[in-house]
Coordinates of C-alpha atoms in Angstrom, one line a residue:
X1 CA -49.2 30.4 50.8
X2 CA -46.3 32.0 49.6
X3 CA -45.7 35.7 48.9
X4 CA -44.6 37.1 45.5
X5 CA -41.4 38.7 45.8
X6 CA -40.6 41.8 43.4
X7 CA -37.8 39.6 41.3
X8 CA -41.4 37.7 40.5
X9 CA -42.7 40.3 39.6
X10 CA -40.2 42.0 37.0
X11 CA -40.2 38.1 35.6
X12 CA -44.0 38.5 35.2
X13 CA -43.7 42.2 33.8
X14 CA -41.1 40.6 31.1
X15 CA -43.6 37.9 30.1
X16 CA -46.5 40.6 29.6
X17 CA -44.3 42.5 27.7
X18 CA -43.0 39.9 25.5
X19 CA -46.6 38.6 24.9
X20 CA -47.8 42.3 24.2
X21 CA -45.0 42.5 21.0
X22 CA -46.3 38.7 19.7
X23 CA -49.5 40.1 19.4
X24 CA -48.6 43.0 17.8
X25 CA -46.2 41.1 15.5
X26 CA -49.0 38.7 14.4
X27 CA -51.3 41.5 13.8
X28 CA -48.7 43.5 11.7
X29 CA -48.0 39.7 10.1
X30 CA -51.2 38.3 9.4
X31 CA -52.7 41.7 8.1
X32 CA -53.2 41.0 4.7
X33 CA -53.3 45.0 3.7
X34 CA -49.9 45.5 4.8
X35 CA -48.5 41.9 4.4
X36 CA -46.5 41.0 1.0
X37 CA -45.6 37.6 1.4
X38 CA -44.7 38.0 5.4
X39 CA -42.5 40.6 4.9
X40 CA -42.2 44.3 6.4
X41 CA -42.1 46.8 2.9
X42 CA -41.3 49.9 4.8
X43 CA -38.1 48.2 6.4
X44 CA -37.3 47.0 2.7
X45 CA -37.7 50.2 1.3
X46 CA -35.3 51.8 4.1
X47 CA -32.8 49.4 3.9
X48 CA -33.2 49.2 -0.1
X49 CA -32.4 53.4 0.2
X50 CA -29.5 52.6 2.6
X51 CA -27.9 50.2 -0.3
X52 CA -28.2 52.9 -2.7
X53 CA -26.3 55.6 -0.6
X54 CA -23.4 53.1 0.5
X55 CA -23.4 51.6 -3.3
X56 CA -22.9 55.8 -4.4
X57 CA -20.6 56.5 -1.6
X58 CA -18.3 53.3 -2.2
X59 CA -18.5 54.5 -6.1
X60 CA -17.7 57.5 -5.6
X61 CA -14.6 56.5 -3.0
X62 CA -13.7 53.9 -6.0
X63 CA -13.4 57.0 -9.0
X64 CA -11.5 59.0 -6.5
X65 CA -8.9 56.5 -6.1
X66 CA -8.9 55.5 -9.3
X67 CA -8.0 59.1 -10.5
X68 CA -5.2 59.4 -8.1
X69 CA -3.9 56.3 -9.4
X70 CA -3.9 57.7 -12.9
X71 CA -2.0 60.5 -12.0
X72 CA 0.5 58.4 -10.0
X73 CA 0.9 56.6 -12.8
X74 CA 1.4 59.8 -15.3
X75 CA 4.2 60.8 -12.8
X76 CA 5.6 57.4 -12.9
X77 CA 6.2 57.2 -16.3
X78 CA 7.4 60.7 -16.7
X79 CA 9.9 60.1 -14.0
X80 CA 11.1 56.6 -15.1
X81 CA 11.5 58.0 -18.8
X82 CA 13.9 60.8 -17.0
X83 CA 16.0 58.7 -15.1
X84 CA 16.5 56.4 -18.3
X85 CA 17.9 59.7 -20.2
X86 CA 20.1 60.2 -17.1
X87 CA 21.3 56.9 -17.5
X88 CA 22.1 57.1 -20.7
X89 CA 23.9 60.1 -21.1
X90 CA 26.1 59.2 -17.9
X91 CA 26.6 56.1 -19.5
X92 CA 27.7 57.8 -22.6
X93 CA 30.1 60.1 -20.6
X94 CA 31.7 57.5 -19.2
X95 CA 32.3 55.2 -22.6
X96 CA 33.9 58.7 -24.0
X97 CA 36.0 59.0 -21.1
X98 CA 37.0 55.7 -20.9
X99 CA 37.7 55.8 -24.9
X100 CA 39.8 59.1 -24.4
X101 CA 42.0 58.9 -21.5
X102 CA 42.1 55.0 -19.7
X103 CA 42.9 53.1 -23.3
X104 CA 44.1 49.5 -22.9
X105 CA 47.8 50.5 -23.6
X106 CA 48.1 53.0 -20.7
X107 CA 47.5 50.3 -18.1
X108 CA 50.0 49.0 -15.9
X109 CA 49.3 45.5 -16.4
X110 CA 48.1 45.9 -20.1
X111 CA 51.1 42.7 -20.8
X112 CA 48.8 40.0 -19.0
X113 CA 45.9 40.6 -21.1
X114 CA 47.2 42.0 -24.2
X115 CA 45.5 40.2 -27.8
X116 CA 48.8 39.8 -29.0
X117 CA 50.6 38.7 -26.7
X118 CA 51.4 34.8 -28.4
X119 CA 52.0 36.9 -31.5
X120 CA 55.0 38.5 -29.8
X121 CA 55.7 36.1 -28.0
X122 CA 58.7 32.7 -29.0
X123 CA 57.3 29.8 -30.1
X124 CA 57.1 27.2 -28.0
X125 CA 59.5 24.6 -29.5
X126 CA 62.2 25.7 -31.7
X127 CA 63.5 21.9 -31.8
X128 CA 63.7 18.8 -30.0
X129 CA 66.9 19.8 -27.8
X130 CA 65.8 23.5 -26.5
X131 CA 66.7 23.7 -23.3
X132 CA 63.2 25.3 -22.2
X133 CA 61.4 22.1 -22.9
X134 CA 61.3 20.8 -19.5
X135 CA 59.6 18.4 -17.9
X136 CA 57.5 20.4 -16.2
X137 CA 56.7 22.3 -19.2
X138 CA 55.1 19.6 -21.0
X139 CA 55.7 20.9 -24.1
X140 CA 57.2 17.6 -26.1
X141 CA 55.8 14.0 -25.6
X142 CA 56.5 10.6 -27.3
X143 CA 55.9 10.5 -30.5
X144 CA 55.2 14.4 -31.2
X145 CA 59.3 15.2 -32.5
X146 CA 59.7 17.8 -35.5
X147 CA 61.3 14.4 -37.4
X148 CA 57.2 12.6 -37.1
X149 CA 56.8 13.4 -41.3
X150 CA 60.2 11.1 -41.9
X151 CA 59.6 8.5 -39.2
X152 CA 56.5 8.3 -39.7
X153 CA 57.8 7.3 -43.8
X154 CA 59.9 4.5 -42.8
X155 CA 57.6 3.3 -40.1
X156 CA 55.1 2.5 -43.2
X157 CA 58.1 0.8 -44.9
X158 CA 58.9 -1.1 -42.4
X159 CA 55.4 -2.1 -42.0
X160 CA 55.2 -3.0 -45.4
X161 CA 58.2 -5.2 -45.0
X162 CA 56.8 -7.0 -42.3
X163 CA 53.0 -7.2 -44.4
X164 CA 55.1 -9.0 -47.3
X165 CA 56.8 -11.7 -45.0
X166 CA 53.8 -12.0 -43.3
X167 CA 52.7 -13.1 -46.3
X168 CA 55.6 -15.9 -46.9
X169 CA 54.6 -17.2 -43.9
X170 CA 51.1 -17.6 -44.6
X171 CA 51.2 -19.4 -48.0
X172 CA 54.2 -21.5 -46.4
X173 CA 51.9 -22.6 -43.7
X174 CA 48.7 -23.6 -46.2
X175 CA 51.5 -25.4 -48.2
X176 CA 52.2 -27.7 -44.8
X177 CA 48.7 -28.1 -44.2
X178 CA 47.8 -29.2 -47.2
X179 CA 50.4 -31.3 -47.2
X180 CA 48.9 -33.1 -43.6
X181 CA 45.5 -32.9 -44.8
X182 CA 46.4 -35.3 -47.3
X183 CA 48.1 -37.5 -45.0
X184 CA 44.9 -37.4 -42.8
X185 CA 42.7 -38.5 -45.4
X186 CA 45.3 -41.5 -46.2
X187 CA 45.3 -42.7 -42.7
X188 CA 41.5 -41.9 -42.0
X189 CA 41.1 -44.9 -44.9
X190 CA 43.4 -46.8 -43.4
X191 CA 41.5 -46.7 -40.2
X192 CA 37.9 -47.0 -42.0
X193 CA 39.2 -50.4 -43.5
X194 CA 40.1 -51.4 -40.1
X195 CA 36.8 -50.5 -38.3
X196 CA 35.0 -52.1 -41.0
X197 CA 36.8 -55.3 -40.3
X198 CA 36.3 -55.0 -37.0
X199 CA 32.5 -54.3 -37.4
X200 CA 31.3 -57.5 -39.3
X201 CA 33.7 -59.5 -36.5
X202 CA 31.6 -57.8 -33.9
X203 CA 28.4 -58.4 -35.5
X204 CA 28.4 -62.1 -36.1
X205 CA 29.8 -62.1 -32.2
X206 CA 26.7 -60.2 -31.4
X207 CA 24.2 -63.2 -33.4
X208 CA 26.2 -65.7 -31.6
X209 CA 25.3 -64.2 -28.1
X210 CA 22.0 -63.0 -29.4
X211 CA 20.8 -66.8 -29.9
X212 CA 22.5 -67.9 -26.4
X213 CA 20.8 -65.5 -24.2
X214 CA 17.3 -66.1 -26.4
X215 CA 17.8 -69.5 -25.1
X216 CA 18.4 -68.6 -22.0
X217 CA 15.5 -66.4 -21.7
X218 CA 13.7 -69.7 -22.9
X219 CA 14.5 -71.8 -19.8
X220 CA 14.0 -68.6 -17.0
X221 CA 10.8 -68.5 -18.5
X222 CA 9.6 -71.5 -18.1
X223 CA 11.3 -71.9 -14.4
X224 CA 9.2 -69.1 -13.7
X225 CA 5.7 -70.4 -14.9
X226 CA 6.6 -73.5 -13.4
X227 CA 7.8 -71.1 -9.7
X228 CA 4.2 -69.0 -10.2
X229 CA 2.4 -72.6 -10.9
X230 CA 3.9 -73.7 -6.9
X231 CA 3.7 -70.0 -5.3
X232 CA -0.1 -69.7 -6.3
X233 CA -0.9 -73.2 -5.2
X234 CA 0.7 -72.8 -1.7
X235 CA -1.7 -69.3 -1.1
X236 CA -4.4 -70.6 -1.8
X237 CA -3.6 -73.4 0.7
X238 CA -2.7 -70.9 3.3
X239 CA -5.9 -68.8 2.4
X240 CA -8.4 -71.5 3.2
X241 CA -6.4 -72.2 6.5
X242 CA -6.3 -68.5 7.4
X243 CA -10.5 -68.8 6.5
X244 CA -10.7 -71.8 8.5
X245 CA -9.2 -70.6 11.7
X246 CA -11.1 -67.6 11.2
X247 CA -14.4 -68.9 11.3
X248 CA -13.8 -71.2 14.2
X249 CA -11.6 -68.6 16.3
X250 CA -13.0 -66.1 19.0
X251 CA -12.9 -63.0 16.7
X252 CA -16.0 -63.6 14.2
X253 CA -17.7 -65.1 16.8
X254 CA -18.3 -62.3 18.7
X255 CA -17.7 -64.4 22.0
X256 CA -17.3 -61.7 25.1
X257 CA -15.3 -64.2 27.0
X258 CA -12.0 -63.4 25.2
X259 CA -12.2 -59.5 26.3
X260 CA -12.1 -60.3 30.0
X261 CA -8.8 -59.0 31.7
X262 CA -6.3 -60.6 33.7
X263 CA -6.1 -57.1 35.9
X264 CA -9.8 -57.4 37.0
X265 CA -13.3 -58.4 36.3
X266 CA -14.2 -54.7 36.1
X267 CA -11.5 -54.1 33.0
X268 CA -11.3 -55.0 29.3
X269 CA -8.9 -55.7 26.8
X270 CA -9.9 -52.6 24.0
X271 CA -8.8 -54.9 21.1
X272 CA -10.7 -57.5 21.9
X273 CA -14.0 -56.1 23.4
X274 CA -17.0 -56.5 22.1
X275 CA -19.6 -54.1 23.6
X276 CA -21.7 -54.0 26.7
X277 CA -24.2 -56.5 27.4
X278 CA -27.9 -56.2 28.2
X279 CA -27.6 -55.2 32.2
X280 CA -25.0 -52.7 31.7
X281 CA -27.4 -50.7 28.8
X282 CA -30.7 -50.8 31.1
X283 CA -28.2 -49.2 34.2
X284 CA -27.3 -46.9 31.6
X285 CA -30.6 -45.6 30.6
X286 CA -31.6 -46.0 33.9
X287 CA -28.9 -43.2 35.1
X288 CA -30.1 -41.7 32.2
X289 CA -33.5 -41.2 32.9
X290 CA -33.0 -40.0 36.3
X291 CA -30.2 -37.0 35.3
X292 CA -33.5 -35.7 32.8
X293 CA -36.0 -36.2 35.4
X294 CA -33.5 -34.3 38.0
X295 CA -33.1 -31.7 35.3
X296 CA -36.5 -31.4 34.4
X297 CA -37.6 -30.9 38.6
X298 CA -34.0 -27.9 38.2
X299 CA -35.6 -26.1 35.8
X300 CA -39.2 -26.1 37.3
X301 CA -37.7 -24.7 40.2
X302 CA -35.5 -22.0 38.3
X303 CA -39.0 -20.8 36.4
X304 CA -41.1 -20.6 39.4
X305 CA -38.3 -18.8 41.3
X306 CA -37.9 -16.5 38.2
X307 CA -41.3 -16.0 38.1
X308 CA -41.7 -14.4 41.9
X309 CA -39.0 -12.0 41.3
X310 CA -40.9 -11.0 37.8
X311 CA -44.3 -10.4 40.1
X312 CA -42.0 -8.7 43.1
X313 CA -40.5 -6.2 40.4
X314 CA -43.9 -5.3 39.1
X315 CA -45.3 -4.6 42.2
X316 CA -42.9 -2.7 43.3
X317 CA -42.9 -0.7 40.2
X318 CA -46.5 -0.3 40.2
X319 CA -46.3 1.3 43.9
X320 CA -43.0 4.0 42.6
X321 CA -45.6 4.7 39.7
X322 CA -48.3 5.0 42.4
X323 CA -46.1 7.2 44.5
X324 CA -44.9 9.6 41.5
X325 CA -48.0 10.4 40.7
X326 CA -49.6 11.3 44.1
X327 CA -46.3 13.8 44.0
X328 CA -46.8 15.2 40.9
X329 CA -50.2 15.9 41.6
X330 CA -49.4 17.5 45.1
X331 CA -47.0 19.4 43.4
X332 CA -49.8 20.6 40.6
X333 CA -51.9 21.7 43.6
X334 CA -49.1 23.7 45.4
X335 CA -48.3 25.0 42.3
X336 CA -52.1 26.0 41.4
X337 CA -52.8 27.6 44.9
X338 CA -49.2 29.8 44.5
X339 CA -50.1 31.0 41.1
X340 CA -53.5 32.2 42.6
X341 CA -52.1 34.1 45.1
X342 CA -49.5 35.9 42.9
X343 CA -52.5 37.0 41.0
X344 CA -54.4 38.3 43.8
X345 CA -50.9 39.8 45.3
X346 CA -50.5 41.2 41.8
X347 CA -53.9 42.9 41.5
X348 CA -53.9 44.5 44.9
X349 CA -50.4 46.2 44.2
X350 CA -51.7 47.5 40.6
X351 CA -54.8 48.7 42.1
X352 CA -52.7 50.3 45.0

């Protein structure tokens, strides 16, 4: 027997205790009097009041800053509307100062940005030989000479000149080809005569070898019935000897002799053989009838042997089963007889 030891006991006080507030949680639960749909109403109500103060306090937090924003944003406005002034007026100041004592004229290098400078300034070209037209100064290019107006007047002239003998030219050359057009059609008659001559000469040429090769066609034609009369006479000769050898030879009928090779009795020509005879089937079957009676006496063998190791495996899981229980149920008892002697420990140290 074992004694109980006081960590046992603070475990046993813990489970009392925890069984103590179940009971008086299903009492306070299942009390229909107190109970609205499981719930606890006083808890509701204090935490509904708890709500209520944080919802006023957080309000009230809210209006406060919201106020102080309001007023920030008052002082904002009034600042940023003084600073603008400021900036205006300095900006003023400075204009009128500006327009008073730093004009445009006082400055020392008023001449590189002065609105009238080109005005005062020399023209660029004054004519086509100034010496400050240089090359660099790409100030006069081909074709851009104060004389363009006149040259460009007699370049028009001249190309009127050359538009007008242009035009000589032109009607002088439909003049010549005209002139060998006509020649063409003469000799383009000529030649149509000549090709017409030529064509009937050609064409009674063509009936004469028309009618020769017609004849000729005549003749291989009937060479070649007569050639087809001999060629289908001589197959069918050859066919009825190719039938007769057939029928007398070794091949149709199916004599075993002519596959016997010259290497040995026990080997065959493939080509010629023609199957096994009688004695060689029945050894076959024979063989064959042994390998399934062998496999028949392999498999009886293999099931009774499987079916010793299926009835060793049960047994010996029926004793483990056997054995696990007789455990458990020493264990059940040890644990029964310690539980009793807690009890008894326990009930002598309360009544103490």
């Amino acid at each position: 027997m074992e004694i109980a030891q006081p960590r046992d006991l603070e475990r046993y006080l813990s489970l009392a205790k925890r069984r103590h507030r179940e009971l008086c949680r299903q009492k306070r639960i299942f009390n229909a009097r107190n109970r609205i749909i499981g719930g606890d109403t006083d808890t509701w109500d204090a935490q509904v009041h708890d709500q209520k103060i944080k919802e006023a306090t957080e309000k009230a937090r809210h209006e406060t800053f919201a106020a102080e924003m309001r007023q920030n944003d008052k002082i904002t406005c009034i600042l940023e509307g003084r600073e603008r002034r400021d900036r205006k007026s300095l900006c003023k100041a400075i204009n009128d100062f500006q327009q008073t004592f730093q004009k445009p004229e006082t400055r020392r290098e008023f001449d590189l940005s002065d609105p009238l400078a080109l005005r005062k300034d020399l023209p660029a070209r004054q004519s086509d030989n100034d010496i400050r037209n240089t090359v660099s100064g790409m100030q006069k290019f081909m074709g851009e000479d104060l004389n363009f107006h006149e040259r460009k007047k007699f370049q028009e002239e001249q190309n009127r000149e050359w538009s007008l003998q242009q035009q000589r030219e032109r009607e002088s050359a439909r003049a010549h080809q005209r002139c060998a057009e006509d020649l063409y059609f003469k000799t383009r008659l000529q030649f149509d005569e000549t090709a017409k001559h030529l064509q009937n000469l050609e064409s009674a040429t063509r009936k004469a070898v028309c009618a020769a090769v017609k004849e000729f066609n005549r003749n291989q034609a009937t060479e070649s019935v007569e050639r087809k009369t001999r060629e289908k006479k001589q197959e069918q000769e050859d066919d009825l000897a190719e039938i007769s050898n057939l029928l007398r030879g070794d091949l149709l009928s199916e004599n075993p002799q002519q596959a016997a090779s010259s290497f040995g009795p026990h080997r065959v020509v493939p080509d010629r053989w023609k199957g096994m005879t009688r004695e060689q089937l029945e050894q076959i079957r024979l063989v064959q009838k042994q390998q399934i009676q062998e496999k028949l006496r392999l498999r009886e063998e293999e099931w009774r042997r499987d079916r010793d190791w299926d009835r060793q495996r049960v047994q010996r899981a029926r004793s483990t089963l056997l054995v696990e229980r007789q455990q458990k149920r020493q264990q059940r008892d040890l644990r029964r007889a310690l539980d009793c002697a807690n009890l008894s420990l326990a009930k002598e140290q309360r009544s103490q």
